[in-house]
mmCIF file of C-alpha atoms in Angstrom:
data_model
loop_
_atom_site.group_PDB
_atom_site.id
_atom_site.type_symbol
_atom_site.label_atom_id
_atom_site.label_comp_id
_atom_site.label_asym_id
_atom_site.label_seq_id
_atom_site.Cartn_x
_atom_site.Cartn_y
_atom_site.Cartn_z
ATOM 1 C CA MET A 1 191.412 99.130 26.729
ATOM 2 C CA ASN A 2 193.833 101.356 24.584
ATOM 3 C CA ASN A 3 195.669 104.644 25.631
ATOM 4 C CA PRO A 4 194.345 107.689 24.575
ATOM 5 C CA VAL A 5 197.056 109.067 21.252
ATOM 6 C CA GLN A 6 198.904 112.079 22.530
ATOM 7 C CA GLU A 7 198.284 115.264 20.838
ATOM 8 C CA LYS A 8 201.164 115.857 18.370
ATOM 9 C CA ASN A 9 202.503 119.867 18.898
ATOM 10 C CA PHE A 10 202.259 121.252 15.069
ATOM 11 C CA VAL A 11 203.170 124.457 15.766
ATOM 12 C CA GLU A 12 206.064 125.799 18.422
ATOM 13 C CA LEU A 13 207.267 129.020 19.730
ATOM 14 C CA LYS A 14 210.124 128.699 22.248
ATOM 15 C CA HIS A 15 211.562 131.521 24.332
ATOM 16 C CA VAL A 16 210.390 134.041 21.654
ATOM 17 C CA ALA A 17 211.331 137.523 21.911
ATOM 18 C CA LYS A 18 210.707 140.543 19.335
ATOM 19 C CA ARG A 19 212.364 144.014 19.742
ATOM 20 C CA PHE A 20 211.894 147.220 17.352
ATOM 21 C CA GLY A 21 214.940 149.337 18.445
ATOM 22 C CA ASP A 22 214.413 150.036 22.084
ATOM 23 C CA ASN A 23 210.886 148.971 22.498
ATOM 24 C CA SER A 24 210.161 145.279 23.544
ATOM 25 C CA VAL A 25 206.842 143.929 22.409
ATOM 26 C CA LEU A 26 207.100 139.843 23.288
ATOM 27 C CA GLU A 27 209.327 138.793 25.833
ATOM 28 C CA ASP A 28 210.352 134.924 26.708
ATOM 29 C CA LEU A 29 207.120 133.909 24.773
ATOM 30 C CA SER A 30 206.304 130.065 24.686
ATOM 31 C CA LEU A 31 203.576 128.555 22.998
ATOM 32 C CA ALA A 32 202.471 124.943 21.159
ATOM 33 C CA ILE A 33 199.672 124.474 19.573
ATOM 34 C CA PRO A 34 198.355 120.720 18.481
ATOM 35 C CA LYS A 35 197.559 119.323 15.183
ATOM 36 C CA GLY A 36 194.137 120.030 13.999
ATOM 37 C CA HIS A 37 193.981 123.032 16.506
ATOM 38 C CA MET A 38 192.469 126.453 16.225
ATOM 39 C CA VAL A 39 193.646 129.122 19.044
ATOM 40 C CA THR A 40 192.678 132.449 19.220
ATOM 41 C CA LEU A 41 194.754 135.421 20.625
ATOM 42 C CA LEU A 42 192.675 137.857 22.363
ATOM 43 C CA GLY A 43 194.246 140.964 24.137
ATOM 44 C CA PRO A 44 194.551 144.995 24.067
ATOM 45 C CA SER A 45 195.652 146.848 21.257
ATOM 46 C CA GLY A 46 199.633 146.571 21.562
ATOM 47 C CA CYS A 47 199.582 143.876 23.091
ATOM 48 C CA GLY A 48 201.551 141.374 20.765
ATOM 49 C CA LYS A 49 199.447 139.299 19.117
ATOM 50 C CA THR A 50 199.596 140.610 15.680
ATOM 51 C CA THR A 51 203.382 140.432 16.435
ATOM 52 C CA VAL A 52 203.170 136.769 16.996
ATOM 53 C CA LEU A 53 201.076 135.977 13.818
ATOM 54 C CA ARG A 54 203.788 137.939 11.939
ATOM 55 C CA LEU A 55 206.496 135.712 13.496
ATOM 56 C CA VAL A 56 204.808 132.133 12.601
ATOM 57 C CA ALA A 57 204.257 133.575 9.166
ATOM 58 C CA GLY A 58 207.249 134.931 8.529
ATOM 59 C CA LEU A 59 206.563 138.609 8.028
ATOM 60 C CA GLU A 60 208.320 139.161 10.902
ATOM 61 C CA LYS A 61 211.622 137.518 12.444
ATOM 62 C CA PRO A 62 212.309 136.749 16.059
ATOM 63 C CA SER A 63 215.274 138.963 17.844
ATOM 64 C CA ASP A 64 215.324 135.484 20.376
ATOM 65 C CA GLY A 65 214.205 132.517 20.324
ATOM 66 C CA ARG A 66 213.183 129.553 17.705
ATOM 67 C CA ILE A 67 210.320 128.869 15.476
ATOM 68 C CA PHE A 68 208.891 125.503 14.891
ATOM 69 C CA ILE A 69 205.671 124.122 12.226
ATOM 70 C CA ASP A 70 205.579 119.863 12.127
ATOM 71 C CA GLY A 71 208.672 119.751 13.749
ATOM 72 C CA GLU A 72 211.069 121.476 11.543
ATOM 73 C CA ASP A 73 212.845 125.114 12.483
ATOM 74 C CA VAL A 74 211.517 127.322 10.545
ATOM 75 C CA THR A 75 212.728 130.560 12.462
ATOM 76 C CA ASP A 76 215.096 131.346 9.482
ATOM 77 C CA ARG A 77 213.017 130.162 6.935
ATOM 78 C CA SER A 78 210.654 133.021 4.227
ATOM 79 C CA ILE A 79 207.127 133.262 4.104
ATOM 80 C CA GLN A 80 207.095 131.115 0.801
ATOM 81 C CA GLN A 81 209.072 128.566 2.164
ATOM 82 C CA ARG A 82 206.574 127.500 5.538
ATOM 83 C CA ASP A 83 204.353 126.039 3.643
ATOM 84 C CA ILE A 84 201.231 128.369 5.465
ATOM 85 C CA CYS A 85 199.090 130.717 4.276
ATOM 86 C CA MET A 86 197.334 134.063 5.881
ATOM 87 C CA VAL A 87 193.593 135.383 5.338
ATOM 88 C CA PHE A 88 193.579 138.951 5.664
ATOM 89 C CA GLN A 89 191.607 141.316 6.989
ATOM 90 C CA SER A 90 191.445 143.604 3.380
ATOM 91 C CA TYR A 91 190.713 140.381 1.185
ATOM 92 C CA ALA A 92 193.844 141.212 -0.524
ATOM 93 C CA LEU A 93 191.980 140.091 -4.120
ATOM 94 C CA PHE A 94 193.151 140.983 -7.420
ATOM 95 C CA PRO A 95 190.738 143.421 -8.979
ATOM 96 C CA HIS A 96 191.783 142.792 -12.352
ATOM 97 C CA MET A 97 191.639 138.959 -11.661
ATOM 98 C CA SER A 98 188.350 136.920 -12.640
ATOM 99 C CA LEU A 99 187.452 135.340 -9.152
ATOM 100 C CA GLY A 100 188.394 131.888 -10.331
ATOM 101 C CA GLU A 101 191.585 133.479 -11.383
ATOM 102 C CA ASN A 102 192.205 134.956 -8.153
ATOM 103 C CA ILE A 103 191.811 131.736 -6.068
ATOM 104 C CA GLY A 104 194.150 129.599 -8.357
ATOM 105 C CA TYR A 105 196.780 132.270 -8.091
ATOM 106 C CA GLY A 106 198.748 130.195 -6.021
ATOM 107 C CA LEU A 107 198.604 126.854 -7.838
ATOM 108 C CA ARG A 108 199.323 128.559 -10.860
ATOM 109 C CA MET A 109 202.355 129.922 -8.825
ATOM 110 C CA LEU A 110 203.305 126.313 -8.235
ATOM 111 C CA GLY A 111 202.865 125.403 -12.301
ATOM 112 C CA ARG A 112 200.183 123.046 -11.729
ATOM 113 C CA PRO A 113 198.154 121.962 -14.753
ATOM 114 C CA LYS A 114 195.260 124.090 -16.073
ATOM 115 C CA SER A 115 193.559 121.576 -15.944
ATOM 116 C CA GLU A 116 194.038 120.341 -12.070
ATOM 117 C CA ILE A 117 193.795 124.431 -11.244
ATOM 118 C CA ARG A 118 190.336 124.389 -13.175
ATOM 119 C CA ASP A 119 188.963 121.771 -11.246
ATOM 120 C CA ARG A 120 190.428 122.722 -8.038
ATOM 121 C CA VAL A 121 188.976 126.042 -7.911
ATOM 122 C CA ARG A 122 185.448 124.443 -9.051
ATOM 123 C CA GLU A 123 186.373 122.523 -5.307
ATOM 124 C CA ALA A 124 186.887 125.652 -3.512
ATOM 125 C CA LEU A 125 184.244 127.341 -4.545
ATOM 126 C CA ALA A 126 181.728 124.657 -3.881
ATOM 127 C CA LEU A 127 182.838 124.428 -0.195
ATOM 128 C CA VAL A 128 182.520 128.440 0.168
ATOM 129 C CA ASP A 129 179.333 127.806 -1.133
ATOM 130 C CA LEU A 130 179.757 130.129 -4.290
ATOM 131 C CA GLU A 131 179.653 127.844 -6.895
ATOM 132 C CA GLY A 132 179.172 129.421 -10.748
ATOM 133 C CA PHE A 133 181.271 132.476 -9.249
ATOM 134 C CA GLU A 134 184.223 131.845 -11.813
ATOM 135 C CA GLU A 135 183.860 134.700 -14.167
ATOM 136 C CA ARG A 136 182.792 137.409 -11.905
ATOM 137 C CA TYR A 137 185.474 140.148 -10.635
ATOM 138 C CA VAL A 138 185.938 141.556 -7.211
ATOM 139 C CA ASP A 139 183.478 144.886 -7.876
ATOM 140 C CA GLN A 140 180.477 142.202 -8.504
ATOM 141 C CA ILE A 141 180.074 140.384 -5.505
ATOM 142 C CA SER A 142 179.448 141.676 -1.602
ATOM 143 C CA GLY A 143 181.725 141.807 1.486
ATOM 144 C CA GLY A 144 180.898 138.677 2.594
ATOM 145 C CA GLN A 145 181.502 136.961 -0.407
ATOM 146 C CA GLN A 146 185.154 138.330 -1.071
ATOM 147 C CA GLN A 147 185.943 136.970 2.216
ATOM 148 C CA ARG A 148 184.748 133.568 0.947
ATOM 149 C CA VAL A 149 187.213 133.831 -1.887
ATOM 150 C CA ALA A 150 189.839 135.077 0.200
ATOM 151 C CA LEU A 151 189.348 132.068 2.376
ATOM 152 C CA ALA A 152 188.923 129.210 -0.712
ATOM 153 C CA ARG A 153 192.554 130.986 -1.801
ATOM 154 C CA ALA A 154 193.887 130.010 0.881
ATOM 155 C CA LEU A 155 192.198 126.407 1.880
ATOM 156 C CA ILE A 156 192.838 125.772 -2.495
ATOM 157 C CA LEU A 157 196.712 125.171 -1.248
ATOM 158 C CA LYS A 158 195.864 122.769 1.186
ATOM 159 C CA PRO A 159 198.552 124.882 3.963
ATOM 160 C CA LYS A 160 200.347 122.946 6.983
ATOM 161 C CA VAL A 161 199.067 126.214 8.743
ATOM 162 C CA LEU A 162 196.170 128.793 8.080
ATOM 163 C CA LEU A 163 196.917 132.205 9.970
ATOM 164 C CA PHE A 164 193.455 134.642 9.943
ATOM 165 C CA ASP A 165 194.172 138.401 10.707
ATOM 166 C CA GLU A 166 191.311 140.155 11.873
ATOM 167 C CA PRO A 167 190.035 138.480 9.256
ATOM 168 C CA LEU A 168 185.672 139.454 9.991
ATOM 169 C CA SER A 169 185.713 142.740 11.196
ATOM 170 C CA ASN A 170 184.972 144.590 7.179
ATOM 171 C CA LEU A 171 181.591 142.446 7.520
ATOM 172 C CA ASP A 172 178.663 143.726 9.913
ATOM 173 C CA ALA A 173 177.061 141.642 12.269
ATOM 174 C CA ASN A 174 174.585 138.844 10.683
ATOM 175 C CA LEU A 175 177.929 138.492 7.769
ATOM 176 C CA ARG A 176 180.668 137.921 10.959
ATOM 177 C CA ARG A 177 178.136 135.182 12.453
ATOM 178 C CA SER A 178 177.863 133.289 9.247
ATOM 179 C CA MET A 179 181.403 133.667 8.040
ATOM 180 C CA ARG A 180 182.443 132.547 11.923
ATOM 181 C CA GLU A 181 180.711 129.473 11.057
ATOM 182 C CA LYS A 182 182.250 128.724 8.074
ATOM 183 C CA ILE A 183 185.293 128.964 8.760
ATOM 184 C CA ARG A 184 185.188 126.653 12.131
ATOM 185 C CA GLU A 185 183.030 124.157 9.988
ATOM 186 C CA LEU A 186 186.203 123.709 7.098
ATOM 187 C CA GLN A 187 189.087 124.605 9.646
ATOM 188 C CA GLN A 188 187.377 121.105 11.290
ATOM 189 C CA GLN A 189 186.797 119.591 7.968
ATOM 190 C CA PHE A 190 190.096 119.983 6.844
ATOM 191 C CA ASN A 191 191.631 119.247 10.175
ATOM 192 C CA ILE A 192 194.305 122.223 9.230
ATOM 193 C CA THR A 193 196.033 124.106 12.290
ATOM 194 C CA SER A 194 194.991 127.587 12.359
ATOM 195 C CA LEU A 195 195.921 130.601 13.958
ATOM 196 C CA TYR A 196 193.248 133.237 14.472
ATOM 197 C CA VAL A 197 194.093 136.724 15.772
ATOM 198 C CA THR A 198 190.349 139.158 16.213
ATOM 199 C CA HIS A 199 189.213 141.788 19.331
ATOM 200 C CA ASP A 200 185.956 140.181 19.272
ATOM 201 C CA GLN A 201 185.356 137.618 22.090
ATOM 202 C CA SER A 202 182.708 136.128 21.078
ATOM 203 C CA GLU A 203 183.728 135.791 17.702
ATOM 204 C CA ALA A 204 186.951 133.894 19.879
ATOM 205 C CA PHE A 205 184.756 132.020 21.611
ATOM 206 C CA ALA A 206 183.009 130.335 18.165
ATOM 207 C CA VAL A 207 185.606 129.429 16.600
ATOM 208 C CA SER A 208 188.179 128.521 19.222
ATOM 209 C CA ASP A 209 189.406 125.050 20.901
ATOM 210 C CA THR A 210 191.828 127.203 22.501
ATOM 211 C CA VAL A 211 191.575 130.939 22.947
ATOM 212 C CA LEU A 212 195.566 132.792 24.753
ATOM 213 C CA VAL A 213 194.971 136.254 26.716
ATOM 214 C CA MET A 214 198.118 138.676 26.271
ATOM 215 C CA ASN A 215 198.743 141.703 27.653
ATOM 216 C CA LYS A 216 202.311 143.816 27.127
ATOM 217 C CA GLY A 217 203.915 141.013 25.287
ATOM 218 C CA LYS A 218 203.023 138.332 27.937
ATOM 219 C CA ILE A 219 200.671 135.004 27.938
ATOM 220 C CA MET A 220 197.915 136.220 30.917
ATOM 221 C CA GLN A 221 196.031 133.020 30.478
ATOM 222 C CA MET A 222 195.436 130.103 28.085
ATOM 223 C CA GLY A 223 192.854 127.318 27.849
ATOM 224 C CA ALA A 224 189.530 126.305 26.231
ATOM 225 C CA PRO A 225 186.850 129.884 25.979
ATOM 226 C CA GLN A 226 184.632 128.092 28.652
ATOM 227 C CA ASN A 227 187.661 128.480 31.087
ATOM 228 C CA VAL A 228 188.842 131.440 30.491
ATOM 229 C CA TYR A 229 185.746 132.862 30.927
ATOM 230 C CA ARG A 230 184.353 131.149 33.595
ATOM 231 C CA GLN A 231 188.251 130.631 35.828
ATOM 232 C CA PRO A 232 189.932 133.892 35.015
ATOM 233 C CA VAL A 233 193.009 133.584 37.062
ATOM 234 C CA SER A 234 193.795 137.504 37.759
ATOM 235 C CA ARG A 235 192.030 140.775 37.939
ATOM 236 C CA PHE A 236 193.424 141.565 34.471
ATOM 237 C CA MET A 237 191.328 138.866 33.229
ATOM 238 C CA ALA A 238 188.439 138.836 34.643
ATOM 239 C CA SER A 239 188.089 142.203 33.351
ATOM 240 C CA PHE A 240 188.928 141.705 29.618
ATOM 241 C CA MET A 241 186.784 138.584 29.253
ATOM 242 C CA GLY A 242 183.773 140.233 29.896
ATOM 243 C CA ASP A 243 182.301 142.422 32.877
ATOM 244 C CA ALA A 244 182.746 141.414 36.807
ATOM 245 C CA ASN A 245 181.677 142.471 39.713
ATOM 246 C CA VAL A 246 184.134 142.477 42.681
ATOM 247 C CA PHE A 247 183.509 141.729 46.406
ATOM 248 C CA PRO A 248 185.522 140.683 49.126
ATOM 249 C CA ALA A 249 184.444 137.490 50.949
ATOM 250 C CA LYS A 250 184.297 135.283 53.295
ATOM 251 C CA LEU A 251 184.639 131.228 52.470
ATOM 252 C CA HIS A 252 183.203 128.911 55.210
ATOM 253 C CA VAL A 253 183.247 125.285 54.883
ATOM 254 C CA ASP A 254 179.835 124.650 52.297
ATOM 255 C CA SER A 255 179.083 128.312 51.827
ATOM 256 C CA VAL A 256 180.605 131.540 50.807
ATOM 257 C CA GLU A 257 179.108 134.654 52.823
ATOM 258 C CA ILE A 258 179.149 138.277 50.713
ATOM 259 C CA PHE A 259 177.977 141.281 52.875
ATOM 260 C CA GLY A 260 175.941 138.195 55.274
ATOM 261 C CA TYR A 261 174.426 136.835 51.980
ATOM 262 C CA ARG A 262 175.862 133.017 52.265
ATOM 263 C CA LEU A 263 175.122 131.193 48.863
ATOM 264 C CA PRO A 264 176.641 127.383 48.528
ATOM 265 C CA LYS A 265 180.119 127.139 47.621
ATOM 266 C CA PRO A 266 181.243 126.825 43.544
ATOM 267 C CA ASP A 267 182.894 123.649 42.835
ATOM 268 C CA GLY A 268 187.033 124.378 42.812
ATOM 269 C CA PHE A 269 187.304 126.870 45.333
ATOM 270 C CA ALA A 270 190.156 126.251 47.177
ATOM 271 C CA ALA A 271 189.844 124.128 50.305
ATOM 272 C CA GLY A 272 191.391 126.654 53.837
ATOM 273 C CA LEU A 273 190.878 129.751 52.207
ATOM 274 C CA GLN A 274 188.778 131.702 54.646
ATOM 275 C CA GLU A 275 189.081 135.459 52.951
ATOM 276 C CA CYS A 276 189.848 136.195 49.682
ATOM 277 C CA THR A 277 188.686 138.566 47.236
ATOM 278 C CA VAL A 278 185.625 136.327 44.141
ATOM 279 C CA GLY A 279 184.426 137.665 41.444
ATOM 280 C CA VAL A 280 180.596 137.214 39.291
ATOM 281 C CA ARG A 281 179.473 137.425 36.193
ATOM 282 C CA PRO A 282 176.780 139.965 35.210
ATOM 283 C CA GLU A 283 174.557 136.894 33.749
ATOM 284 C CA ALA A 284 174.567 135.069 37.101
ATOM 285 C CA ILE A 285 173.170 137.660 39.330
ATOM 286 C CA THR A 286 169.327 137.708 39.028
ATOM 287 C CA LEU A 287 166.716 139.622 41.015
ATOM 288 C CA GLY A 288 163.134 138.343 42.501
ATOM 289 C CA LEU A 289 160.877 140.229 44.713
ATOM 290 C CA GLN A 290 161.110 138.257 48.181
ATOM 291 C CA GLY A 291 164.575 137.160 50.053
ATOM 292 C CA GLU A 292 166.762 138.038 53.309
ATOM 293 C CA GLU A 293 167.494 141.396 54.172
ATOM 294 C CA SER A 294 171.541 140.814 53.359
ATOM 295 C CA GLN A 295 170.035 140.370 49.379
ATOM 296 C CA ARG A 296 167.977 143.721 49.411
ATOM 297 C CA CYS A 297 168.920 146.175 46.807
ATOM 298 C CA THR A 298 168.222 149.277 44.716
ATOM 299 C CA ILE A 299 168.075 149.610 40.864
ATOM 300 C CA SER A 300 170.358 152.750 40.383
ATOM 301 C CA HIS A 301 170.097 152.307 36.631
ATOM 302 C CA VAL A 302 168.828 150.826 33.907
ATOM 303 C CA ALA A 303 169.620 150.913 30.019
ATOM 304 C CA TYR A 304 167.736 148.278 27.803
ATOM 305 C CA MET A 305 169.405 146.107 25.057
ATOM 306 C CA GLY A 306 166.709 144.851 22.999
ATOM 307 C CA PRO A 307 166.421 141.155 24.943
ATOM 308 C CA GLN A 308 167.542 142.553 27.633
ATOM 309 C CA TYR A 309 168.615 145.159 30.392
ATOM 310 C CA GLU A 310 171.450 145.929 31.624
ATOM 311 C CA VAL A 311 171.331 147.161 35.348
ATOM 312 C CA THR A 312 173.232 148.142 37.513
ATOM 313 C CA VAL A 313 172.068 148.162 41.513
ATOM 314 C CA ASN A 314 173.343 149.203 44.648
ATOM 315 C CA TRP A 315 174.059 146.777 47.517
ATOM 316 C CA HIS A 316 175.567 147.199 50.615
ATOM 317 C CA GLY A 317 177.142 150.455 49.020
ATOM 318 C CA GLN A 318 178.801 148.773 46.111
ATOM 319 C CA SER A 319 177.765 148.878 42.325
ATOM 320 C CA LEU A 320 176.944 145.760 40.971
ATOM 321 C CA LEU A 321 176.161 145.286 36.963
ATOM 322 C CA LEU A 322 173.685 142.588 35.782
ATOM 323 C CA GLN A 323 171.461 141.556 32.813
ATOM 324 C CA VAL A 324 167.687 141.220 33.417
ATOM 325 C CA ASN A 325 165.447 139.177 30.556
ATOM 326 C CA ALA A 326 163.244 141.673 28.835
ATOM 327 C CA THR A 327 160.521 139.436 28.730
ATOM 328 C CA GLN A 328 160.626 138.453 32.375
ATOM 329 C CA LEU A 329 161.015 141.843 34.525
ATOM 330 C CA GLN A 330 161.076 145.466 33.702
ATOM 331 C CA PRO A 331 163.026 147.543 36.366
ATOM 332 C CA THR A 332 162.944 150.980 36.711
ATOM 333 C CA GLU A 333 165.402 152.958 38.685
ATOM 334 C CA GLY A 334 164.325 152.749 42.672
ATOM 335 C CA ASP A 335 162.746 149.757 42.626
ATOM 336 C CA HIS A 336 163.840 147.570 45.121
ATOM 337 C CA PHE A 337 164.239 143.989 44.640
ATOM 338 C CA TYR A 338 166.476 140.767 46.432
ATOM 339 C CA LEU A 339 168.770 139.617 44.522
ATOM 340 C CA GLN A 340 170.586 135.930 43.928
ATOM 341 C CA ILE A 341 173.619 134.960 42.775
ATOM 342 C CA HIS A 342 173.932 131.609 40.887
ATOM 343 C CA PRO A 343 177.524 130.104 41.831
ATOM 344 C CA TYR A 344 178.173 128.460 38.337
ATOM 345 C CA GLY A 345 179.070 132.166 37.630
ATOM 346 C CA MET A 346 181.584 133.067 40.545
ATOM 347 C CA PHE A 347 185.266 132.368 40.925
ATOM 348 C CA VAL A 348 188.031 133.417 43.255
ATOM 349 C CA LEU A 349 190.418 136.187 42.080
ATOM 350 C CA VAL A 350 193.624 135.855 42.410
ATOM 351 C CA ASP A 351 196.666 139.041 41.598
ATOM 352 C CA GLU A 352 198.970 139.324 38.808
ATOM 353 C CA ASN A 353 201.572 136.963 40.547
ATOM 354 C CA GLY A 354 199.447 134.154 40.984
ATOM 355 C CA ASP A 355 198.343 134.931 44.610
ATOM 356 C CA LYS A 356 195.054 134.392 45.842
ATOM 357 C CA MET A 357 193.706 137.488 46.956
#
């Protein structure tokens, strides 16, 4: 049997710091992105994620540390010397140029023959489903089409690294969904190592191989989207990545006990713990008409959200947030139900230092 090939780290930041005067934005940050992977940076405003993107692009220079692309130290190189392309939130298209001229601009700057530029522009337009749009201008197409032109302009150069700075934030919900699918499809098709910044968690989950969450200039957690959501390592991560209900719990050999309600212990819970704090995602709690007294709860607030209700219940003096499928149950305030917690949505919480709580 052949041994699996170890993935090569294509973009690396080693012990990078960034300061603006007395303000420290990043502190001793190290990050490695394997070749062909899409890594998305998430975090609250001011956490440093856009600064990381600008450092990789060469738009900012680190105060300390080094940056490598494809094994080469590019710390002191300009953006033009790094073989990267960037897709901006504002699209940054030239209004006085046709779409074909916009897309072929980079190739013209490289001195490519006109016949090659023409052929590659047509190929790039076909990739983003805009065949025949060469002669149109920016004010003749929609916002979603403008973003596809910006993507085609980056792809035509076949860069080593592709950077995305909030690329879909100006689009409506339906366009964001279709564009994130197109971005992911093309990124995988061309196997381009990519770094993506967004505030939208669902967008990050949809396009990423890896999600990296930052806070106050530090990496809080990094992993596959499912792991970052289902197994947050701290209270910050539990609250930032969606909603979480937090309870004190007792752990038994094969079960977890919360307010006298016992349920099977999920896989991965550490052996030897007796008391801890657990988090439960709202979608992991369901309501029923039967159960034990320890499961009884009272509806305190209901908000209709279309396909589901967002419901707050009072359970043993604690408020819980949960989601109810609107086609299965129509709860009203004051109703009594029996809740059931599904183990797959439960995790042990730790403090910010990594200690079990």
